[in-house]
Amino acid sequence: MHRRALLAAPALLLTRPALAQPRPVAVASFSILGDLLREVAGERMEIRVIAGPDVDAHHFQPRPSHAEAVRGARLVLRNGAGFDNWFNRLIASTGFNGVNVLATEGITLRRAAPTPGHNHGHQDPHAWQDVRLAIGYLRNIQAGLTRADAAGEAEYRARAAAAITRMEALDAWVRAEIARVPEARRVVITSHDAFAYFGAAYGVRFLAPQGVGLQSEPSAQQVANLIRQIRAQNITAVFMENMANPATLRRLAEEAGVTIRGRLYADALSAPDGPAATYEAMMRHNVTLMVSAMMPASG
């Protein structure tokens, strides 16, 4: 019996599951990219996000622990177009030699005039606000993951295809919702101008007292002009954003005699228990609020 047990031992060892190997790490610069990365990577990669939910990625200051996360990563994902320049510096400081994915690669970006506190150059980086362009992000992510982990190519391809199908349905839903609003009523006031891609794609005009910059302050004349426009056009869709200082918009709404209708998410997702914990949830939350606020009063 003892000899039989010894002979059987190797077979038993072979049938035991191998010790779990740590998953390769993929790092995204900010929360919206992190969610899109998870959509395609699934469980094959451990996803880490540097600028997390409700964190301003424009002027983020990485900590030493963030450098460690990047140093050991297989892949890093950034937006580009001046949105997350700090992430470029973080990557360079670590000697990272993995796969570096630019989410906006191959996407035609809108031109934007530079404003104080927002070093985007002449490109508007907020391309994810057009769902069709976010599909381009997914394709770039799929290609990057395949370069970083060739063995996962089939899984990445399948997950990206499924995510793109959901995105196409989301895009159709956004268009149908906006179409319910009379064209003359499709005007939204937001804290800063992060919705130009959304406006161009879906036929909504956005006005922002802070321009493109979260840290820039509008002049008294700009605020006065916007107040006159709100009154003249009876604009009712006035919103704060999760990343912007609300003081300017609150003052403007009070002087114009309008009510701030809620909080939109532009540059960062909400916490997991919030209304915009994923990219799709963010878009549906924003559109639902906008449509309700833009609709003319009944009766």
Steps between C-alpha positions, in 0.01 A plus 500: 500500500775736590675437164172547307441828679846623407446404135166680496641821650633649173162448333327673789738791474432530127125518552517779756436847358817700446564774749328816378743728324464874558321667213689754290421859593352762267490863618260770378561868561144585613166344588318511165790330324521250784141390442551459123819305567314262734235444234756353262753348741249308711677284758821450301652823633500668839380854429634791701381859460719792606250791510194321635129587527412865565868596464609783271734340246595832342738608776560174684815463711620137508649350814797261528258206529365588156848477355533151647172394338620619159848354538367146530226529237472312173294779338417866563206690351476877463260735324749743348418835336633681808242354738733287710849637436594420860462131411760537224745634758411219741568238233832661406613513864455126551697364206182321386567276201164329447222580254400867496146551363367838385120486519452781247737356239344526153210715625449840337496743791312827512694822514468707816644835596734468802370649822673579831546198724429250223811410303339313211676697228262530207326164539189417698578172680146410613432269204333235718191723522411378148413131541614423145845631585502299822465196272833609350643497851385139542667395175828663604477328838438162336803542276719603795389211718572256218851642466551465875347151528485318167361186666184695587432623146178301448357607836588866446347489153178345628469738795570805283238387247240458776588840648476666158155348446386649832656834405315507169174440687595776746571742215160423343331555836669838550388614153142386561487679837638828366259482204212527748605858580392779262809623316470855632507367857824302463717739699688406819702714742787312670786602726775456241510407134555124504204407280597632155523148356161412647350818358639440151394135495150537641391852408514674839649846556707539817589828669758511778596798715844348571582413139712188462699562818387371837727751672431803281259765627261678262497877487207698634411589140493133396271415790273795422477396134412145597231620742342707222507198269338276762218748548452577131489133395326372813775245555407259777771231471764629742738249657799470728771244433656261744849644445429874479485771766126574531535858626497672160208298369298550819549876478403500133186290563394722789541818297325350197214369711542136396540177694805275475351172385759254626854376453650377175808279477748612236862416586470233771263226605317500830583272790373140458182579695432817297292557184795491257715210613564378143533672165157383386339600829663844470360557151152381594500711817610813313255458213206426728565819699559712190186386320281557806642850550484603133138395449255790491270526800170321440174686517 
